[in-house]
Amino acid sequence: MKTLMNSVSRRTLLQTGGALAATLAAPGLVRAQAPTVKIGLLQPMTGAFANDGDLAKIGAEYAIKEINDAGGIKALGGAKLELLVGDSRSNAEAGAQATEQLQADGAAIVVGGFASGIAMTGTQAAARYELPFIIDCAVSDALMTRNLKNVFRFNPSFSMAADVALKNLVLINDASGKAAKTVAIVHEDGLLGSGLAKLMQARLPELGFEVVETISHPTPARDMNNVVLRLRSLQPDLIIPSHYFNEFVLFARTLQQQRVKPKGIYALFGGAASSYKFVSEFPEAAEGVMDVNHWGDPKNPTNDKLMAAVKDAGKFYAYNTPINYSVIQVAAQALEFAKSADRGAINEALSKNEFDSGIMPYGKSKFDATGQNVNALPLNTQVQGGQIKVIYPDQFAQAKPKFPANG
Amino acid sequence: MYSPIIIFEALANGLMLGAVYALIALGLTLIYGVLHIVNFAHGALLTVAMYAIWLAFEKFGLDPYLAILIVTPLMFALGYALQRFIIGPSSHGSDNGILLVTLGLSIVIQNLLLAGFSSDTLTIATDYAFGVVPIGPLLLSLPRVIGLGVSLLTALLLWFVLNRTDIGKAIRAVAKERLGASLVGINVAHVYAMTFALGTACLAIAAGLLMPTFYVSPTTGAAFVLVAFTIVVLGGMGSILGALIGGLLIGVVEAVFSLFLGDSLGQIGIFLIFILVLLVKPTGLFGARG
Amino acid sequence: MTKNFELILALAFLALLAVLALVGLPGNILNLFIFMMIVALTAQGWNMLGGYGGLSSFGHAAFFGTGAYTTTILQTTFGINAWIGLVCGVALGALVGALIGFLSFRAGLKGSYFALITLAFAEVLRILANSWDFTGGASGMMVSLKNSFWDLQFADRRYFFLILVVFVVLGLFLTRWLERSAFGAYLIALRENDQAAQALGVDIFRIKMQAITLSAAITSLAGCLYVQNFLFIDANVAYGSWISIEALFAAIVGGAGTIAGPLIGSVLLLGLGEITKSFSGGIPGIDLVVFGIILVLCVAFAPNGVRGYVADLYRRRMNRPPSSPKIV
């Protein structure tokens, strides 16, 4: 029985592998019609995170078009890239099934994942086929502890982001003559918010801040009045929120409603200062908000083009677009290095080389032994005069931080 | 410890938000009381109403409160059609059938909204959204105060319809004795649909009250469904007065729990009350049947 | 269609799946089959209580999640082997079932009241699992990848699929046993009319307790197996309402209170979900709209589940009188 199974699985593997190799190894034969390489994009196109999936797809499609227009993958005789979209339906099982589908449809490499739970099961499914998987923006540290040779993460992890956030916070606060002494943390109770809150709670006191309160709330939240009431009674100098867009909308509106004006709002992922939508709809509530988030290099001209593409699609720009644009660029470079669409070769290319990071401010991306991009870096942004400006680090900065924001 | 002002304000807020919860629960309890069905499409229908209010504002510049006057009859008609032509005929009157059909409908509605409006979070910005009503030292949110008033008014109106109009009498007759009602010539299918329509119309009003301070996306309604179920149970399934009092009570409980325990664990308070009521007095505070 | 014939058909169908898997299926199909079996098992558990006992639960996630968390915690925190974890998971799941049953049946809850209280229990467990440290809080828990029989993980997933098929077959036999046993007869009696059953001397509290314990045990087994396949859970996966809905959907669409109903339902629903994916036409959501419409049509034209519909067709062909529609 066992030998039967093994021989069958080996045979099927050989067949699919052979077919793939045949289509790819033929550049010399069919010059008129260059072969294509399929790139899978795993994103939530339906369900609670559907908006993130939409934005990610715009970025990925833009990158694919750009690469194809520039002559495709040169090492593969100008092979064109084709995007396969797998809908993870915003949940973990469907994420695994969609990854299986991408594998069955012949994807040579998969990018995306978005949320940590989906990235978890999606990468696990990909690991069975050694299918290279580059995570776009899932932050959980646990993702990269599983020793899966096919899994790479383009974006900064939780702890990397928290490090940057704390370092810059100290810089900003020192520059203001230590205006902020007391801090309140408001976070959603999922993986993202709770994880960051825990790190902040542990490390802020060492840096001279007093954490006066940590408040968690569920997603979706129906109401923020009680959270804001607590803040009104505690009067913290600085509020550190960490939640998704909808909750930030409620939170910021309720702060404004209840006339709570802290010296600053310093959001970790998903505040106003990384959302053009929020800034355009609620300019007053957005003014002065600072954010630490995945963010494209503002000085890269492609950034403006992507913004225009998102606007044309009738949507508002957010980090999903530049990060997925860039992760496709990394995938394309991996194909160039690998000189083949063979999975083993792509995985090896990803782990051995340095990559241009598209429009993300990562310099050269380099994946370490766990698969984490060691140069990944979130940026600090602030809403100033109705515009989102990068304020840290200096080489990307468009403006100086304004803190305290309310004079 | 919080200052008394903060606590009073939390209580007032809970009461005002609870009134809107009650409005959502009113529709649910009415439908349960007459049709004896748990309507799982209620949340999706609330989302539909919220999109309708948003459309009225965005495309025709109608104020959300004024838009209620237009959206309510539309939701009424939608509710009538759904029950009369889809839920009624396809569920064959069995509990499991109704459960599946309403769940199926909610999947259809939610994804139609996704296909039609895309996944964007939509909001309405009005001048008065940030307005406050100062009552002594308390700063009460203007939209919330309006919400409380309109909710109470709606409950009163619903009570009037049920007790003082012919269709109301027919609804109550069918709720009490379905077979008897059909024997004296009441068209039960019509009465069922009218009940469902009234319950759905309540959602239009709730949507109008929510939109000035809330947002809408295809999955928004889900946030309010569980809490509405809790209120229906607490007040006694099928009781209008129960839903009203239950809503106000749950609003206050939620406010107090989240003030002292945080919003996440505060939600447990709601479910514990829900479980306790079911275990100790399943008929709820004002339930009629045992 | 006799009961035994139904059982044989179901077994033949599973045998066919097993052979297909052995001969070699593309990974995505195998993955789908694996998930179908997990949902079928969950629904078989639901069917014991909701189908035969007429006590529809909206909260089987409470059992599914307890099984899943128990085996995960035992494996990751205490290094205990997956099979022992599975046994403990089933035991604890059954205990949670007994506890919820004790409280709700003592209070005499049935119908919508029972449905809603199970929903509330599952929600309380979800919120707790999301905040407690030993359940990993909001980050959830990961079972590390170890391919061996004792870890109930296999490099070749066909082994895992075969194990699942064995469990579903056991579920089928258990259901068949239930139909023949005195316990099953009492259970059906109290579904049809609990007051009459009580008047005839049936200890309905004890019967209900046995039913919910058995039901919870099977569903928590499914939870344990879910973890071994996906290797990751968090509170929303384990205790989320999705699995409660999946369980009752599968059982009712297939045919509540029948042997093969849960299996038929899970195969149809999940298969349909995959097939409709090709209907989206590039617009997100359209596939799920189609799925929902087919679901409603299913209820409209097969009120006794697909199993009942097929049985009626068969009877009509044999010129036998149709079964009277049964209101569960």
PDB file of N, CA and C in Angstrom, chain C residues 32-98:
ATOM      1  N   LEU C  32     -10.266  19.552  -0.400  1.00  0.00           N
ATOM      2  CA  LEU C  32     -11.714  19.766  -0.309  1.00  0.00           C
ATOM      3  C   LEU C  32     -12.383  18.552   0.322  1.00  0.00           C
ATOM      4  N   PHE C  33     -11.986  17.351  -0.101  1.00  0.00           N
ATOM      5  CA  PHE C  33     -12.560  16.126   0.468  1.00  0.00           C
ATOM      6  C   PHE C  33     -12.294  16.042   1.967  1.00  0.00           C
ATOM      7  N   ILE C  34     -11.071  16.415   2.346  1.00  0.00           N
ATOM      8  CA  ILE C  34     -10.729  16.370   3.775  1.00  0.00           C
ATOM      9  C   ILE C  34     -11.656  17.294   4.553  1.00  0.00           C
ATOM     10  N   PHE C  35     -11.845  18.498   4.026  1.00  0.00           N
ATOM     11  CA  PHE C  35     -12.713  19.444   4.730  1.00  0.00           C
ATOM     12  C   PHE C  35     -14.164  18.950   4.744  1.00  0.00           C
ATOM     13  N   MET C  36     -14.599  18.322   3.641  1.00  0.00           N
ATOM     14  CA  MET C  36     -15.952  17.750   3.596  1.00  0.00           C
ATOM     15  C   MET C  36     -16.143  16.735   4.717  1.00  0.00           C
ATOM     16  N   MET C  37     -15.142  15.889   4.934  1.00  0.00           N
ATOM     17  CA  MET C  37     -15.262  14.860   5.963  1.00  0.00           C
ATOM     18  C   MET C  37     -15.322  15.482   7.362  1.00  0.00           C
ATOM     19  N   ILE C  38     -14.514  16.539   7.568  1.00  0.00           N
ATOM     20  CA  ILE C  38     -14.535  17.198   8.884  1.00  0.00           C
ATOM     21  C   ILE C  38     -15.909  17.812   9.135  1.00  0.00           C
ATOM     22  N   VAL C  39     -16.455  18.472   8.111  1.00  0.00           N
ATOM     23  CA  VAL C  39     -17.784  19.074   8.283  1.00  0.00           C
ATOM     24  C   VAL C  39     -18.845  17.976   8.420  1.00  0.00           C
ATOM     25  N   ALA C  40     -18.690  16.883   7.671  1.00  0.00           N
ATOM     26  CA  ALA C  40     -19.663  15.790   7.770  1.00  0.00           C
ATOM     27  C   ALA C  40     -19.704  15.250   9.194  1.00  0.00           C
ATOM     28  N   LEU C  41     -18.534  15.105   9.786  1.00  0.00           N
ATOM     29  CA  LEU C  41     -18.466  14.588  11.157  1.00  0.00           C
ATOM     30  C   LEU C  41     -19.114  15.575  12.134  1.00  0.00           C
ATOM     31  N   THR C  42     -18.815  16.852  11.959  1.00  0.00           N
ATOM     32  CA  THR C  42     -19.439  17.879  12.797  1.00  0.00           C
ATOM     33  C   THR C  42     -20.957  17.800  12.672  1.00  0.00           C
ATOM     34  N   ALA C  43     -21.426  17.643  11.445  1.00  0.00           N
ATOM     35  CA  ALA C  43     -22.861  17.603  11.199  1.00  0.00           C
ATOM     36  C   ALA C  43     -23.481  16.300  11.720  1.00  0.00           C
ATOM     37  N   GLN C  44     -22.721  15.206  11.659  1.00  0.00           N
ATOM     38  CA  GLN C  44     -23.237  13.960  12.234  1.00  0.00           C
ATOM     39  C   GLN C  44     -23.501  14.150  13.723  1.00  0.00           C
ATOM     40  N   GLY C  45     -22.591  14.855  14.379  1.00  0.00           N
ATOM     41  CA  GLY C  45     -22.799  15.163  15.794  1.00  0.00           C
ATOM     42  C   GLY C  45     -24.052  15.995  15.985  1.00  0.00           C
ATOM     43  N   TRP C  46     -24.203  17.036  15.184  1.00  0.00           N
ATOM     44  CA  TRP C  46     -25.372  17.919  15.285  1.00  0.00           C
ATOM     45  C   TRP C  46     -26.655  17.122  15.069  1.00  0.00           C
ATOM     46  N   ASN C  47     -26.601  16.193  14.112  1.00  0.00           N
ATOM     47  CA  ASN C  47     -27.768  15.423  13.697  1.00  0.00           C
ATOM     48  C   ASN C  47     -28.340  14.574  14.835  1.00  0.00           C
ATOM     49  N   MET C  48     -27.458  14.063  15.698  1.00  0.00           N
ATOM     50  CA  MET C  48     -27.915  13.229  16.819  1.00  0.00           C
ATOM     51  C   MET C  48     -28.913  14.003  17.674  1.00  0.00           C
ATOM     52  N   LEU C  49     -28.555  15.260  17.951  1.00  0.00           N
ATOM     53  CA  LEU C  49     -29.382  16.072  18.840  1.00  0.00           C
ATOM     54  C   LEU C  49     -30.440  16.835  18.048  1.00  0.00           C
ATOM     55  N   GLY C  50     -30.008  17.488  16.984  1.00  0.00           N
ATOM     56  CA  GLY C  50     -30.912  18.356  16.238  1.00  0.00           C
ATOM     57  C   GLY C  50     -31.817  17.564  15.305  1.00  0.00           C
ATOM     58  N   GLY C  51     -31.284  16.524  14.686  1.00  0.00           N
ATOM     59  CA  GLY C  51     -32.067  15.749  13.735  1.00  0.00           C
ATOM     60  C   GLY C  51     -32.990  14.762  14.432  1.00  0.00           C
ATOM     61  N   TYR C  52     -32.412  13.895  15.254  1.00  0.00           N
ATOM     62  CA  TYR C  52     -33.231  12.866  15.890  1.00  0.00           C
ATOM     63  C   TYR C  52     -33.976  13.395  17.107  1.00  0.00           C
ATOM     64  N   GLY C  53     -33.322  14.289  17.868  1.00  0.00           N
ATOM     65  CA  GLY C  53     -33.962  14.784  19.081  1.00  0.00           C
ATOM     66  C   GLY C  53     -34.791  16.035  18.860  1.00  0.00           C
ATOM     67  N   GLY C  54     -34.699  16.641  17.666  1.00  0.00           N
ATOM     68  CA  GLY C  54     -35.466  17.858  17.400  1.00  0.00           C
ATOM     69  C   GLY C  54     -34.991  19.049  18.213  1.00  0.00           C
ATOM     70  N   LEU C  55     -33.806  18.954  18.800  1.00  0.00           N
ATOM     71  CA  LEU C  55     -33.284  20.078  19.573  1.00  0.00           C
ATOM     72  C   LEU C  55     -32.193  20.757  18.740  1.00  0.00           C
ATOM     73  N   SER C  56     -32.607  21.714  17.917  1.00  0.00           N
ATOM     74  CA  SER C  56     -31.663  22.394  17.021  1.00  0.00           C
ATOM     75  C   SER C  56     -30.749  23.300  17.825  1.00  0.00           C
ATOM     76  N   SER C  57     -29.463  23.059  17.701  1.00  0.00           N
ATOM     77  CA  SER C  57     -28.501  23.900  18.397  1.00  0.00           C
ATOM     78  C   SER C  57     -27.887  24.892  17.411  1.00  0.00           C
ATOM     79  N   PHE C  58     -27.683  26.135  17.868  1.00  0.00           N
ATOM     80  CA  PHE C  58     -26.949  27.117  17.064  1.00  0.00           C
ATOM     81  C   PHE C  58     -25.538  27.268  17.615  1.00  0.00           C
ATOM     82  N   GLY C  59     -25.164  26.382  18.530  1.00  0.00           N
ATOM     83  CA  GLY C  59     -23.898  26.615  19.217  1.00  0.00           C
ATOM     84  C   GLY C  59     -23.000  25.403  19.273  1.00  0.00           C
ATOM     85  N   HIS C  60     -23.034  24.563  18.235  1.00  0.00           N
ATOM     86  CA  HIS C  60     -22.141  23.405  18.278  1.00  0.00           C
ATOM     87  C   HIS C  60     -20.674  23.802  18.226  1.00  0.00           C
ATOM     88  N   ALA C  61     -20.411  25.064  17.924  1.00  0.00           N
ATOM     89  CA  ALA C  61     -19.041  25.562  18.008  1.00  0.00           C
ATOM     90  C   ALA C  61     -18.480  25.365  19.414  1.00  0.00           C
ATOM     91  N   ALA C  62     -19.326  25.390  20.422  1.00  0.00           N
ATOM     92  CA  ALA C  62     -18.865  25.209  21.800  1.00  0.00           C
ATOM     93  C   ALA C  62     -18.145  23.868  21.949  1.00  0.00           C
ATOM     94  N   PHE C  63     -18.630  22.845  21.256  1.00  0.00           N
ATOM     95  CA  PHE C  63     -18.029  21.512  21.370  1.00  0.00           C
ATOM     96  C   PHE C  63     -16.839  21.381  20.420  1.00  0.00           C
ATOM     97  N   PHE C  64     -17.061  21.854  19.208  1.00  0.00           N
ATOM     98  CA  PHE C  64     -15.996  21.832  18.193  1.00  0.00           C
ATOM     99  C   PHE C  64     -14.749  22.521  18.745  1.00  0.00           C
ATOM    100  N   GLY C  65     -14.950  23.705  19.306  1.00  0.00           N
ATOM    101  CA  GLY C  65     -13.829  24.492  19.808  1.00  0.00           C
ATOM    102  C   GLY C  65     -13.181  23.861  21.027  1.00  0.00           C
ATOM    103  N   THR C  66     -13.997  23.265  21.894  1.00  0.00           N
ATOM    104  CA  THR C  66     -13.421  22.642  23.085  1.00  0.00           C
ATOM    105  C   THR C  66     -12.521  21.473  22.682  1.00  0.00           C
ATOM    106  N   GLY C  67     -12.988  20.665  21.742  1.00  0.00           N
ATOM    107  CA  GLY C  67     -12.145  19.578  21.241  1.00  0.00           C
ATOM    108  C   GLY C  67     -10.856  20.118  20.660  1.00  0.00           C
ATOM    109  N   ALA C  68     -10.991  21.143  19.814  1.00  0.00           N
ATOM    110  CA  ALA C  68      -9.834  21.702  19.125  1.00  0.00           C
ATOM    111  C   ALA C  68      -8.825  22.286  20.117  1.00  0.00           C
ATOM    112  N   TYR C  69      -9.315  23.088  21.045  1.00  0.00           N
ATOM    113  CA  TYR C  69      -8.396  23.708  21.996  1.00  0.00           C
ATOM    114  C   TYR C  69      -7.756  22.667  22.913  1.00  0.00           C
ATOM    115  N   THR C  70      -8.539  21.671  23.354  1.00  0.00           N
ATOM    116  CA  THR C  70      -7.993  20.684  24.288  1.00  0.00           C
ATOM    117  C   THR C  70      -6.804  19.962  23.674  1.00  0.00           C
ATOM    118  N   THR C  71      -7.002  19.433  22.474  1.00  0.00           N
ATOM    119  CA  THR C  71      -5.902  18.669  21.885  1.00  0.00           C
ATOM    120  C   THR C  71      -4.718  19.579  21.546  1.00  0.00           C
ATOM    121  N   THR C  72      -5.008  20.819  21.152  1.00  0.00           N
ATOM    122  CA  THR C  72      -3.905  21.740  20.838  1.00  0.00           C
ATOM    123  C   THR C  72      -3.087  22.059  22.082  1.00  0.00           C
ATOM    124  N   ILE C  73      -3.784  22.383  23.172  1.00  0.00           N
ATOM    125  CA  ILE C  73      -3.065  22.742  24.403  1.00  0.00           C
ATOM    126  C   ILE C  73      -2.271  21.541  24.913  1.00  0.00           C
ATOM    127  N   LEU C  74      -2.880  20.355  24.885  1.00  0.00           N
ATOM    128  CA  LEU C  74      -2.165  19.168  25.356  1.00  0.00           C
ATOM    129  C   LEU C  74      -0.912  18.925  24.520  1.00  0.00           C
ATOM    130  N   GLN C  75      -1.031  19.111  23.214  1.00  0.00           N
ATOM    131  CA  GLN C  75       0.130  18.852  22.351  1.00  0.00           C
ATOM    132  C   GLN C  75       1.210  19.911  22.492  1.00  0.00           C
ATOM    133  N   THR C  76       0.799  21.183  22.499  1.00  0.00           N
ATOM    134  CA  THR C  76       1.826  22.229  22.461  1.00  0.00           C
ATOM    135  C   THR C  76       2.349  22.557  23.853  1.00  0.00           C
ATOM    136  N   THR C  77       1.462  22.658  24.828  1.00  0.00           N
ATOM    137  CA  THR C  77       1.907  23.081  26.149  1.00  0.00           C
ATOM    138  C   THR C  77       2.485  21.919  26.947  1.00  0.00           C
ATOM    139  N   PHE C  78       1.891  20.718  26.767  1.00  0.00           N
ATOM    140  CA  PHE C  78       2.323  19.596  27.600  1.00  0.00           C
ATOM    141  C   PHE C  78       3.019  18.495  26.820  1.00  0.00           C
ATOM    142  N   GLY C  79       3.167  18.672  25.522  1.00  0.00           N
ATOM    143  CA  GLY C  79       3.888  17.684  24.722  1.00  0.00           C
ATOM    144  C   GLY C  79       3.260  16.308  24.703  1.00  0.00           C
ATOM    145  N   ILE C  80       1.943  16.259  24.850  1.00  0.00           N
ATOM    146  CA  ILE C  80       1.259  14.963  24.866  1.00  0.00           C
ATOM    147  C   ILE C  80       0.901  14.553  23.441  1.00  0.00           C
ATOM    148  N   ASN C  81       0.893  13.267  23.178  1.00  0.00           N
ATOM    149  CA  ASN C  81       0.685  12.829  21.799  1.00  0.00           C
ATOM    150  C   ASN C  81      -0.737  13.091  21.296  1.00  0.00           C
ATOM    151  N   ALA C  82      -0.861  13.252  19.992  1.00  0.00           N
ATOM    152  CA  ALA C  82      -2.105  13.755  19.407  1.00  0.00           C
ATOM    153  C   ALA C  82      -3.286  12.820  19.634  1.00  0.00           C
ATOM    154  N   TRP C  83      -3.034  11.522  19.700  1.00  0.00           N
ATOM    155  CA  TRP C  83      -4.152  10.584  19.880  1.00  0.00           C
ATOM    156  C   TRP C  83      -4.731  10.698  21.283  1.00  0.00           C
ATOM    157  N   ILE C  84      -3.839  10.835  22.273  1.00  0.00           N
ATOM    158  CA  ILE C  84      -4.339  11.038  23.642  1.00  0.00           C
ATOM    159  C   ILE C  84      -5.046  12.383  23.706  1.00  0.00           C
ATOM    160  N   GLY C  85      -4.457  13.364  23.024  1.00  0.00           N
ATOM    161  CA  GLY C  85      -5.084  14.682  22.953  1.00  0.00           C
ATOM    162  C   GLY C  85      -6.490  14.577  22.388  1.00  0.00           C
ATOM    163  N   LEU C  86      -6.630  13.751  21.372  1.00  0.00           N
ATOM    164  CA  LEU C  86      -7.924  13.573  20.716  1.00  0.00           C
ATOM    165  C   LEU C  86      -8.942  12.953  21.677  1.00  0.00           C
ATOM    166  N   VAL C  87      -8.493  11.922  22.408  1.00  0.00           N
ATOM    167  CA  VAL C  87      -9.394  11.277  23.368  1.00  0.00           C
ATOM    168  C   VAL C  87      -9.813  12.280  24.443  1.00  0.00           C
ATOM    169  N   CYS C  88      -8.835  13.042  24.950  1.00  0.00           N
ATOM    170  CA  CYS C  88      -9.152  14.042  25.982  1.00  0.00           C
ATOM    171  C   CYS C  88     -10.077  15.119  25.413  1.00  0.00           C
ATOM    172  N   GLY C  89      -9.820  15.518  24.179  1.00  0.00           N
ATOM    173  CA  GLY C  89     -10.649  16.539  23.543  1.00  0.00           C
ATOM    174  C   GLY C  89     -12.093  16.091  23.442  1.00  0.00           C
ATOM    175  N   VAL C  90     -12.273  14.836  23.035  1.00  0.00           N
ATOM    176  CA  VAL C  90     -13.628  14.305  22.919  1.00  0.00           C
ATOM    177  C   VAL C  90     -14.283  14.243  24.299  1.00  0.00           C
ATOM    178  N   ALA C  91     -13.507  13.801  25.296  1.00  0.00           N
ATOM    179  CA  ALA C  91     -14.062  13.688  26.643  1.00  0.00           C
ATOM    180  C   ALA C  91     -14.483  15.054  27.173  1.00  0.00           C
ATOM    181  N   LEU C  92     -13.601  16.043  26.999  1.00  0.00           N
ATOM    182  CA  LEU C  92     -13.921  17.370  27.525  1.00  0.00           C
ATOM    183  C   LEU C  92     -15.082  17.996  26.743  1.00  0.00           C
ATOM    184  N   GLY C  93     -15.098  17.758  25.441  1.00  0.00           N
ATOM    185  CA  GLY C  93     -16.197  18.263  24.623  1.00  0.00           C
ATOM    186  C   GLY C  93     -17.524  17.675  25.093  1.00  0.00           C
ATOM    187  N   ALA C  94     -17.506  16.365  25.369  1.00  0.00           N
ATOM    188  CA  ALA C  94     -18.711  15.704  25.848  1.00  0.00           C
ATOM    189  C   ALA C  94     -19.143  16.290  27.191  1.00  0.00           C
ATOM    190  N   LEU C  95     -18.146  16.605  28.026  1.00  0.00           N
ATOM    191  CA  LEU C  95     -18.440  17.174  29.342  1.00  0.00           C
ATOM    192  C   LEU C  95     -19.101  18.545  29.193  1.00  0.00           C
ATOM    193  N   VAL C  96     -18.550  19.359  28.303  1.00  0.00           N
ATOM    194  CA  VAL C  96     -19.153  20.679  28.063  1.00  0.00           C
ATOM    195  C   VAL C  96     -20.584  20.496  27.561  1.00  0.00           C
ATOM    196  N   GLY C  97     -20.772  19.499  26.688  1.00  0.00           N
ATOM    197  CA  GLY C  97     -22.112  19.203  26.202  1.00  0.00           C
ATOM    198  C   GLY C  97     -23.044  18.847  27.351  1.00  0.00           C
ATOM    199  N   ALA C  98     -22.564  17.969  28.240  1.00  0.00           N
ATOM    200  CA  ALA C  98     -23.390  17.543  29.366  1.00  0.00           C
ATOM    201  C   ALA C  98     -23.736  18.732  30.254  1.00  0.00           C
TER     202      ALA C  98
END
